[in-house]
Coordinates of N, CA, C and O in Angstrom, one line a residue:
D2 N 106.7 96.8 131.0 CA 106.0 97.6 132.8 C 105.8 99.2 132.0 O 106.8 99.6 131.8
P3 N 104.8 99.9 131.8 CA 104.3 101.1 131.5 C 104.6 102.2 132.2 O 104.4 103.3 132.4
N4 N 105.1 102.1 133.4 CA 105.2 102.8 134.5 C 106.6 103.5 134.2 O 106.6 104.4 135.2
W5 N 106.9 103.8 133.8 CA 108.5 104.6 133.4 C 108.4 105.7 133.1 O 109.0 106.5 133.2
F6 N 107.0 106.3 132.4 CA 106.2 107.2 132.0 C 104.9 107.3 132.6 O 104.2 107.0 133.2
R7 N 104.7 108.7 132.5 CA 103.3 109.3 133.1 C 102.5 109.5 132.1 O 102.9 110.1 131.3
I8 N 101.3 109.0 132.3 CA 100.5 109.1 130.9 C 99.5 110.6 131.0 O 100.1 111.3 132.0
G9 N 99.3 111.0 129.8 CA 98.6 112.6 129.5 C 97.8 113.2 130.9 O 97.9 114.1 131.2
Q10 N 96.9 112.2 131.1 CA 96.1 112.9 132.0 C 97.0 113.3 133.5 O 97.0 114.2 134.1
S11 N 97.9 112.1 133.7 CA 98.8 112.6 135.0 C 99.4 113.9 134.5 O 99.6 114.6 135.5
V12 N 100.1 113.9 133.4 CA 100.9 115.3 133.2 C 99.9 116.4 133.3 O 100.7 117.5 133.9
N13 N 98.4 115.8 132.6 CA 97.6 117.6 132.3 C 97.4 117.7 134.4 O 97.5 119.2 134.5
E14 N 97.4 116.6 134.9 CA 96.8 116.9 136.2 C 97.8 117.8 137.1 O 97.6 118.5 137.8
S15 N 99.3 117.4 137.0 CA 100.1 118.4 137.6 C 100.6 119.6 137.0 O 100.8 120.5 137.7
L16 N 100.0 119.8 135.3 CA 100.4 121.0 134.8 C 99.1 121.9 135.1 O 99.5 123.0 135.6
F17 N 98.0 121.6 135.6 CA 96.7 122.2 135.8 C 96.8 122.8 137.5 O 97.2 124.1 137.4
E18 N 97.6 122.0 138.3 CA 98.3 122.6 139.3 C 99.2 123.7 139.5 O 99.2 124.7 139.8
Q19 N 100.5 123.7 138.5 CA 101.3 123.8 138.3 C 100.9 125.7 137.6 O 101.3 126.9 138.4
I20 N 100.0 125.7 136.9 CA 99.4 127.0 136.4 C 98.3 127.9 136.9 O 98.9 128.6 137.0
D21 N 97.7 126.9 138.0 CA 97.1 127.5 139.0 C 98.1 128.4 139.8 O 97.4 129.3 139.9
E22 N 99.5 127.8 140.1 CA 100.0 128.7 141.0 C 100.4 129.7 140.6 O 100.7 130.7 141.0
Y23 N 101.2 129.0 139.4 CA 101.9 130.5 138.7 C 100.6 131.9 138.9 O 101.1 133.1 139.0
T24 N 99.4 131.5 138.1 CA 98.8 132.8 138.0 C 98.3 133.3 139.3 O 98.0 134.2 138.7
K25 N 98.1 132.8 140.4 CA 97.7 133.2 141.1 C 98.8 134.1 141.8 O 98.5 135.5 142.5
N26 N 100.2 133.5 141.8 CA 101.2 134.8 142.1 C 101.9 135.4 141.1 O 102.5 136.3 141.8
H27 N 101.6 135.3 139.9 CA 102.4 136.5 138.9 C 100.9 136.5 137.5 O 101.3 136.6 136.8
K28 N 100.0 136.9 138.2 CA 99.0 137.7 137.6 C 99.5 138.5 136.1 O 98.5 137.7 135.2
D29 N 100.0 139.5 136.4 CA 99.9 139.8 134.9 C 101.4 140.0 134.0 O 101.8 140.4 133.5
K30 N 102.3 138.8 134.8 CA 103.3 138.1 134.2 C 103.0 137.3 132.8 O 101.5 136.3 132.7
P31 N 103.8 137.3 131.3 CA 103.7 135.9 130.4 C 103.6 134.6 131.2 O 104.5 134.8 131.8
L32 N 102.9 133.3 130.5 CA 103.4 132.4 130.8 C 104.0 131.8 129.9 O 103.4 131.6 128.9
F33 N 104.6 130.9 130.2 CA 105.7 130.1 129.3 C 105.3 128.2 129.7 O 105.9 128.3 130.4
I34 N 104.6 127.6 129.1 CA 104.5 126.3 129.7 C 105.4 125.2 128.7 O 105.1 125.6 127.2
W35 N 106.2 124.1 129.1 CA 107.0 123.3 128.2 C 106.2 122.0 128.4 O 106.2 121.5 130.0
V36 N 105.3 121.2 127.8 CA 105.2 119.8 127.8 C 105.4 119.0 127.3 O 105.7 119.1 125.9
H37 N 105.7 117.9 127.5 CA 106.2 116.6 127.2 C 104.8 115.3 127.6 O 105.5 115.1 128.5
Y38 N 104.0 115.5 126.6 CA 103.6 114.0 126.9 C 104.2 112.9 126.1 O 104.7 112.5 125.1
Y39 N 104.4 111.7 127.3 CA 104.8 110.5 127.0 C 104.0 109.8 126.3 O 105.0 109.2 125.0
D40 N 103.2 109.7 125.9 CA 102.4 109.2 124.7 C 102.3 109.8 123.5 O 102.1 110.9 123.7
P41 N 102.6 109.1 122.4 CA 102.6 107.5 122.4 C 104.3 106.9 122.0 O 104.9 107.4 121.5
H42 N 104.7 106.0 123.4 CA 105.4 105.6 123.4 C 105.4 104.1 123.6 O 104.5 103.6 124.4
A43 N 106.0 103.4 123.2 CA 105.8 101.9 123.6 C 106.3 101.9 124.9 O 107.0 102.3 125.3
P44 N 105.7 100.7 125.7 CA 104.7 99.8 125.6 C 103.4 100.7 124.8 O 102.7 101.4 126.0
Y45 N 102.9 100.6 124.1 CA 101.5 101.1 123.8 C 100.5 100.8 124.7 O 100.0 99.4 125.1
I46 N 99.6 101.6 125.2 CA 98.5 101.5 126.0 C 97.1 101.1 124.8 O 96.9 102.1 124.4
N47 N 95.9 100.2 125.0 CA 95.1 99.7 124.2 C 93.9 100.5 124.7 O 93.4 100.0 125.9
W48 N 93.7 102.0 124.7 CA 92.6 102.9 125.4 C 91.5 102.6 124.9 O 91.3 102.6 123.5
E49 N 90.8 101.3 125.9 CA 89.6 100.8 125.0 C 88.3 101.9 125.0 O 87.4 101.4 124.0
H50 N 88.3 103.5 125.4 CA 87.7 104.2 125.5 C 87.3 104.8 124.3 O 86.9 105.8 123.8
I51 N 88.8 104.5 123.5 CA 88.9 105.5 122.4 C 88.5 104.6 121.0 O 89.2 103.1 120.8
D52 N 87.3 104.6 120.0 CA 87.1 104.1 119.0 C 87.5 104.8 118.0 O 87.4 105.9 117.8
L53 N 88.0 103.9 117.0 CA 88.7 104.6 115.7 C 88.3 103.9 114.6 O 87.9 102.7 114.7
D54 N 88.2 104.6 113.4 CA 87.2 103.9 112.3 C 87.9 103.7 111.5 O 88.9 104.9 110.6
F55 N 88.8 102.7 111.3 CA 89.7 102.3 109.6 C 89.1 101.6 108.5 O 89.9 101.6 107.4
G56 N 88.2 101.7 108.3 CA 87.0 101.8 107.4 C 87.1 100.0 107.2 O 86.7 99.4 107.7
K57 N 87.4 99.5 105.6 CA 86.9 98.6 105.8 C 88.6 97.5 106.1 O 88.3 96.6 106.1
T58 N 89.1 98.3 106.1 CA 91.0 97.5 106.2 C 91.2 97.3 108.1 O 91.1 98.2 108.8
E59 N 91.2 96.4 108.2 CA 91.5 96.1 109.7 C 92.9 96.0 110.2 O 93.4 95.1 109.8
P60 N 93.6 97.2 110.5 CA 95.2 96.9 110.3 C 95.7 96.3 111.8 O 95.3 95.4 113.1
E61 N 96.9 95.6 112.1 CA 97.8 94.7 112.8 C 97.3 95.7 114.0 O 97.0 96.9 114.3
E62 N 97.4 94.8 115.4 CA 97.3 95.6 116.7 C 97.9 96.4 116.8 O 97.3 97.5 117.5
K63 N 99.2 96.3 116.8 CA 100.5 97.4 117.0 C 99.9 99.1 116.3 O 100.0 100.1 117.1
F64 N 99.2 98.8 115.2 CA 98.8 100.1 114.7 C 97.7 100.5 115.1 O 97.5 101.9 115.4
I65 N 96.6 99.3 115.6 CA 95.1 100.0 116.3 C 95.9 101.0 117.9 O 95.5 102.0 117.9
K66 N 96.7 100.3 118.6 CA 97.4 100.6 119.9 C 97.8 102.1 119.3 O 97.6 102.8 120.1
Y67 N 98.7 101.7 118.5 CA 99.7 103.1 118.4 C 98.5 104.6 117.7 O 98.8 105.8 118.5
S68 N 97.6 104.4 117.1 CA 96.8 105.2 116.7 C 95.9 105.7 118.1 O 95.7 106.9 118.1
K69 N 95.6 104.9 118.3 CA 94.8 105.2 120.2 C 95.5 105.8 121.1 O 95.3 106.9 121.2
E70 N 96.6 105.7 120.6 CA 98.0 106.5 121.9 C 98.2 108.0 121.3 O 97.9 108.8 121.8
I71 N 97.9 108.3 119.8 CA 98.0 109.3 119.0 C 96.4 110.0 119.3 O 96.7 111.6 119.9
R72 N 95.5 109.4 119.7 CA 94.1 109.8 120.2 C 94.4 110.5 121.1 O 93.8 111.6 121.5
Y73 N 94.7 109.5 122.1 CA 94.7 110.1 123.5 C 95.8 111.4 123.9 O 95.2 112.1 124.3
T74 N 96.3 111.1 123.2 CA 97.6 112.7 123.4 C 97.3 114.0 122.5 O 96.4 114.6 123.4
D75 N 96.1 113.9 121.5 CA 95.6 114.7 121.1 C 94.4 115.3 122.1 O 93.6 116.8 122.2
D76 N 93.8 114.3 122.5 CA 92.3 114.6 123.6 C 93.4 115.4 124.7 O 92.7 116.2 125.4
N77 N 94.1 114.8 125.1 CA 94.9 115.4 126.8 C 95.4 117.0 126.0 O 95.4 117.8 126.8
I78 N 96.0 117.1 124.8 CA 96.3 118.5 124.1 C 95.0 119.2 124.6 O 95.3 120.3 124.6
R79 N 93.8 119.2 123.8 CA 92.7 119.4 123.6 C 92.2 120.0 125.4 O 91.6 121.2 125.6
K80 N 92.6 119.1 126.2 CA 92.1 119.3 127.4 C 93.1 120.0 128.2 O 92.4 121.5 128.6
L81 N 94.4 120.7 127.7 CA 95.1 121.8 128.2 C 94.7 122.6 127.6 O 94.7 123.9 128.4
Y82 N 94.5 122.7 126.3 CA 93.7 124.1 125.7 C 92.4 124.5 126.3 O 92.6 125.8 127.0
D83 N 91.8 123.9 126.9 CA 90.1 124.2 127.0 C 90.4 124.7 128.6 O 89.8 125.6 129.0
Y84 N 91.4 123.8 129.2 CA 92.3 124.6 130.6 C 92.2 125.7 130.6 O 92.3 126.9 131.0
L85 N 93.4 126.4 129.3 CA 94.0 127.6 129.6 C 92.9 128.3 129.3 O 92.5 129.7 129.6
K86 N 91.8 127.8 128.1 CA 90.6 128.8 127.9 C 89.9 129.4 129.0 O 89.4 130.2 129.3
E87 N 89.7 128.2 130.0 CA 88.9 128.3 130.8 C 89.6 129.5 132.0 O 88.6 130.4 132.7
K88 N 90.8 129.6 131.9 CA 91.6 130.4 133.0 C 91.8 131.6 132.7 O 92.7 132.3 132.4
G89 N 91.4 132.0 131.2 CA 91.6 133.1 130.5 C 92.9 133.4 129.6 O 93.5 134.3 129.0
L90 N 93.6 131.6 129.6 CA 95.1 132.3 129.2 C 95.2 132.0 127.8 O 96.1 131.8 127.5
A91 N 94.5 131.6 127.1 CA 94.5 131.4 125.5 C 94.3 132.5 124.5 O 93.8 132.5 123.5
E92 N 93.9 133.4 125.0 CA 93.5 134.7 123.6 C 94.8 134.8 123.3 O 94.3 134.9 122.2
D93 N 95.4 134.8 123.6 CA 96.8 135.5 122.5 C 98.0 134.5 123.0 O 99.1 134.5 122.5
I94 N 97.5 133.0 122.7 CA 98.1 131.8 123.1 C 99.0 131.8 121.7 O 98.6 131.4 120.3
L95 N 100.4 131.4 121.9 CA 101.4 130.8 120.8 C 101.5 129.8 121.1 O 102.2 129.0 122.0
T96 N 101.3 128.7 120.3 CA 101.7 127.1 120.3 C 102.5 126.3 119.5 O 102.5 126.9 117.9
C97 N 103.3 125.8 119.8 CA 104.2 125.1 119.1 C 104.2 123.3 119.4 O 104.3 123.1 120.3
I98 N 104.0 122.7 118.4 CA 103.6 121.0 118.5 C 104.6 120.2 117.5 O 105.1 121.0 116.2
T99 N 105.5 119.4 118.3 CA 106.7 118.5 117.6 C 106.4 117.2 118.1 O 105.8 117.0 119.6
A100 N 107.4 116.6 118.2 CA 107.5 115.2 118.4 C 109.3 115.2 118.8 O 110.2 115.8 117.8
D101 N 109.1 114.5 119.5 CA 110.8 114.3 120.2 C 111.4 113.1 119.1 O 113.0 113.2 118.5
H102 N 110.9 112.3 118.5 CA 111.4 111.2 117.4 C 109.7 110.6 117.1 O 109.1 110.9 117.5
G103 N 110.0 109.7 115.8 CA 109.2 109.6 115.4 C 109.2 107.8 115.7 O 110.2 107.5 116.6
E104 N 108.2 107.0 114.7 CA 108.3 105.7 115.7 C 107.9 104.7 114.7 O 107.4 105.0 113.5
Q105 N 108.8 103.2 115.1 CA 108.8 103.0 113.5 C 108.0 101.8 114.2 O 107.6 100.9 115.5
L106 N 107.1 101.1 113.4 CA 106.1 99.9 113.4 C 105.9 98.9 112.5 O 105.5 98.6 112.0
G107 N 107.9 98.4 112.9 CA 107.9 97.1 111.8 C 108.6 97.7 110.4 O 109.8 96.9 110.0
E108 N 109.0 98.8 110.1 CA 109.8 99.1 108.5 C 110.9 98.9 109.0 O 111.5 98.9 110.5
H109 N 112.2 98.6 108.6 CA 113.3 98.4 108.6 C 113.4 96.9 109.5 O 114.5 96.8 109.6
G110 N 112.2 95.8 109.7 CA 112.6 95.0 110.9 C 112.7 95.8 112.0 O 112.8 95.0 113.1
Y111 N 112.3 96.8 112.4 CA 112.3 97.4 113.7 C 110.7 98.0 114.6 O 110.0 98.3 113.3
S112 N 111.0 97.5 115.5 CA 109.1 97.8 116.1 C 109.6 98.6 117.4 O 110.4 98.3 118.0
A113 N 108.8 99.7 117.4 CA 109.0 100.9 118.9 C 110.5 101.0 119.2 O 110.5 101.0 120.4
C114 N 111.0 101.3 118.4 CA 112.3 101.8 118.8 C 112.6 103.3 117.6 O 111.9 103.5 116.7
H115 N 113.9 103.7 118.0 CA 113.9 105.4 117.5 C 115.5 105.3 118.1 O 115.9 106.6 118.2
F116 N 116.3 104.5 117.8 CA 117.9 104.7 117.8 C 118.5 104.7 116.5 O 119.7 104.3 116.2
D117 N 118.0 105.0 115.5 CA 118.5 104.6 114.1 C 118.1 106.1 112.9 O 117.4 107.3 114.3
I118 N 118.3 106.6 111.6 CA 118.3 107.4 111.6 C 116.9 107.6 110.0 O 117.3 108.0 109.1
Y119 N 116.3 106.2 110.3 CA 115.5 106.4 108.5 C 114.6 107.5 108.8 O 114.3 107.8 110.1
S120 N 113.6 107.6 108.3 CA 112.8 108.6 107.8 C 111.6 108.4 109.3 O 110.8 109.4 109.0
E121 N 111.1 107.1 109.2 CA 110.0 107.1 110.2 C 110.9 107.8 111.5 O 109.9 108.0 111.8
T122 N 111.9 107.5 112.0 CA 112.2 107.9 113.0 C 112.6 109.5 113.2 O 112.1 109.9 113.9
T123 N 112.9 110.0 112.1 CA 113.3 111.4 112.0 C 112.5 112.5 111.2 O 112.9 113.7 111.8
L124 N 111.6 111.7 111.1 CA 110.7 112.8 110.3 C 109.4 113.0 111.4 O 108.6 112.1 111.6
V125 N 109.0 114.2 111.9 CA 107.9 114.8 113.0 C 107.5 115.6 112.4 O 108.2 116.9 111.4
P126 N 106.4 115.7 113.2 CA 105.3 117.1 113.1 C 105.9 118.1 113.5 O 106.7 118.0 114.7
L127 N 105.8 119.6 113.0 CA 106.2 120.7 113.4 C 105.2 121.6 113.0 O 105.4 122.2 111.9
V128 N 104.3 122.0 113.8 CA 103.5 123.1 113.8 C 103.4 124.0 114.8 O 103.4 124.3 115.9
F129 N 103.1 125.4 114.2 CA 103.3 126.5 115.0 C 101.4 127.0 114.2 O 101.2 126.8 113.3
H130 N 101.2 127.7 116.2 CA 99.4 128.1 115.5 C 99.5 129.2 116.9 O 99.7 129.1 117.7
G131 N 98.8 130.0 116.0 CA 98.1 131.0 117.0 C 98.6 132.5 116.7 O 99.1 132.6 115.8
Y132 N 99.0 133.4 118.1 CA 99.6 134.2 118.2 C 100.8 134.5 117.3 O 101.9 134.1 117.3
G133 N 100.7 135.8 116.1 CA 101.4 135.5 115.0 C 102.1 135.0 114.4 O 102.8 134.8 113.2
V134 N 101.2 133.7 114.0 CA 101.2 132.9 112.9 C 100.7 133.1 111.6 O 99.7 133.2 112.2
P135 N 101.0 133.5 110.7 CA 100.1 134.0 109.5 C 99.2 132.5 109.1 O 99.7 131.8 109.0
E136 N 98.2 132.7 109.0 CA 97.2 131.7 108.5 C 97.5 131.5 107.2 O 97.7 131.8 106.3
G137 N 97.3 129.6 107.5 CA 97.6 128.8 105.5 C 99.0 128.9 105.3 O 99.2 128.3 104.4
K138 N 100.4 129.4 106.0 CA 102.0 129.1 105.9 C 101.8 128.0 105.9 O 101.5 127.3 106.9
V139 N 102.4 127.8 105.1 CA 103.1 125.9 104.9 C 104.4 125.8 104.0 O 104.9 127.0 103.6
I140 N 105.7 125.6 105.0 CA 107.2 125.3 104.4 C 106.7 123.7 103.9 O 106.9 123.1 104.5
D141 N 106.9 123.8 102.8 CA 107.0 122.4 102.5 C 108.5 122.2 102.0 O 109.4 121.9 101.1
N142 N 109.5 121.9 102.9 CA 110.8 121.5 102.9 C 111.0 121.0 104.3 O 110.4 121.4 105.2
Y143 N 112.2 120.4 104.3 CA 112.6 119.9 105.2 C 113.3 121.2 106.8 O 113.7 122.1 105.6
V144 N 113.3 121.0 107.7 CA 113.5 122.1 108.7 C 113.8 121.2 110.0 O 113.7 119.8 109.7
T145 N 114.6 121.8 110.7 CA 114.8 121.2 112.0 C 114.2 121.5 113.3 O 114.0 122.8 112.9
T146 N 114.4 121.1 114.3 CA 113.9 121.2 115.6 C 114.5 122.5 115.9 O 114.3 123.1 117.0
M147 N 116.2 122.6 115.3 CA 117.1 123.9 115.8 C 116.0 125.1 115.6 O 116.3 126.0 115.8
D148 N 114.9 125.1 114.8 CA 114.6 126.2 114.4 C 113.4 126.2 115.0 O 113.1 127.6 114.8
I149 N 112.8 126.0 115.9 CA 111.7 126.1 117.0 C 112.1 127.6 117.7 O 111.2 128.3 117.7
A150 N 113.3 127.6 118.7 CA 113.2 128.6 119.0 C 113.6 129.7 118.6 O 113.0 130.9 119.2
P151 N 114.5 130.2 117.2 CA 114.6 131.1 117.0 C 113.1 131.9 116.1 O 112.8 133.0 115.9
T152 N 112.5 130.7 115.5 CA 111.1 130.9 115.4 C 110.0 131.6 116.7 O 109.4 132.8 116.1
L153 N 110.2 130.8 117.4 CA 109.4 131.6 118.3 C 109.8 132.8 119.2 O 109.0 133.8 119.1
L154 N 111.0 133.1 118.8 CA 111.4 134.5 120.0 C 111.3 135.6 118.4 O 110.8 136.4 118.7
G155 N 111.2 135.1 117.1 CA 111.2 136.3 116.1 C 109.5 136.2 116.2 O 109.3 137.5 116.5
M156 N 108.6 135.0 116.4 CA 107.3 135.9 116.2 C 106.9 136.7 117.7 O 105.8 137.5 117.8
L157 N 108.0 137.0 118.2 CA 107.6 137.9 120.0 C 108.6 138.7 119.8 O 108.2 139.5 120.9
N158 N 109.2 139.1 118.6 CA 109.9 140.2 118.2 C 111.0 140.6 119.1 O 111.7 141.3 119.8
L159 N 111.5 139.0 119.3 CA 113.1 139.0 120.1 C 113.5 137.9 119.7 O 113.6 137.4 118.4
S160 N 115.2 138.3 120.0 CA 116.2 137.5 119.4 C 117.1 137.2 120.2 O 117.4 137.5 121.6
F161 N 118.1 135.9 119.6 CA 119.4 135.7 120.7 C 119.9 136.7 120.4 O 120.3 137.5 119.7
R162 N 121.0 136.8 121.5 CA 122.4 138.2 121.4 C 123.4 137.7 120.8 O 123.9 138.8 120.1
K163 N 123.5 136.2 120.7 CA 125.0 135.8 119.4 C 124.0 134.7 118.4 O 122.9 134.4 118.6
P164 N 124.6 135.0 117.7 CA 124.0 133.9 116.3 C 123.6 132.5 116.7 O 124.8 131.7 117.5
V165 N 122.9 131.7 116.4 CA 122.8 130.8 116.8 C 122.4 129.8 115.4 O 122.2 130.2 114.1
H166 N 122.6 128.2 115.6 CA 122.1 127.6 114.5 C 120.7 127.8 114.2 O 120.0 127.4 115.6
G167 N 119.9 127.5 113.3 CA 118.6 127.7 113.4 C 118.0 128.7 112.4 O 118.9 129.6 112.8
M168 N 116.8 128.9 112.3 CA 116.4 129.8 111.5 C 115.0 130.5 112.0 O 114.3 129.5 112.5
N169 N 114.9 131.7 111.9 CA 113.5 132.0 112.4 C 112.1 131.5 111.0 O 112.9 132.0 109.6
L170 N 111.4 130.3 110.8 CA 111.0 129.9 109.8 C 109.6 131.2 109.5 O 109.7 130.7 108.2
L171 N 109.5 132.0 110.2 CA 108.3 133.0 109.1 C 109.2 134.1 108.8 O 108.3 135.1 108.6
D172 N 110.1 134.2 109.1 CA 111.1 135.7 108.5 C 111.0 135.1 106.9 O 112.0 134.5 106.5
E173 N 110.1 136.0 106.2 CA 110.6 136.0 104.6 C 112.0 135.9 104.1 O 112.4 134.9 103.0
D174 N 113.1 136.7 105.3 CA 114.3 136.7 104.7 C 115.2 135.5 104.6 O 116.0 134.9 104.1
N175 N 114.4 134.5 105.8 CA 115.1 132.9 105.8 C 114.2 132.0 105.7 O 114.5 130.8 105.8
D176 N 113.3 132.6 104.7 CA 112.1 131.0 104.5 C 112.8 130.2 103.9 O 113.8 130.3 102.8
P177 N 112.9 128.9 103.7 CA 113.7 127.9 103.5 C 113.2 127.9 102.0 O 112.1 127.5 102.2
K178 N 113.9 127.4 101.1 CA 113.7 127.3 99.5 C 113.8 125.6 99.6 O 114.7 124.7 99.8
P179 N 112.4 125.4 98.5 CA 112.8 123.8 98.5 C 113.8 123.7 97.2 O 114.7 124.0 96.5

């Protein structure tokens, strides 16, 4: 039963209402948005309106559905950005995109689960983009989600009052070494 989570369109609809309410009441204040798109999580929805080209190879149905879920999520992130742009809120936007876990699609005998520590489950993307992010900066080493908050605060010239686990990934003194 896929009703345990909200699809991206529903998340965006609620978020757009909240953005409108916030900007109406707090015009000159910074806006912080934390969004969790539940797609792609099993059970995967086969989004019929999404066409994917896998070339000459036709993958298994679970890979097709999972890939469509990723595209669907990308499309909803794009719609959110377009909405922020339309509202004049994308000028100095700072974006961080990551995932709460990876997904296994048959590796190690597991499918659509994430209760283990295989790399398919633990290695997720971490992308910073926009205001304060150096163009072309790539850290070719393992980092942790504990680095997100110190990095975001560092880009805003803020910091925690007390030491925390994690580091500012964009601070040259803390740049992780391979």
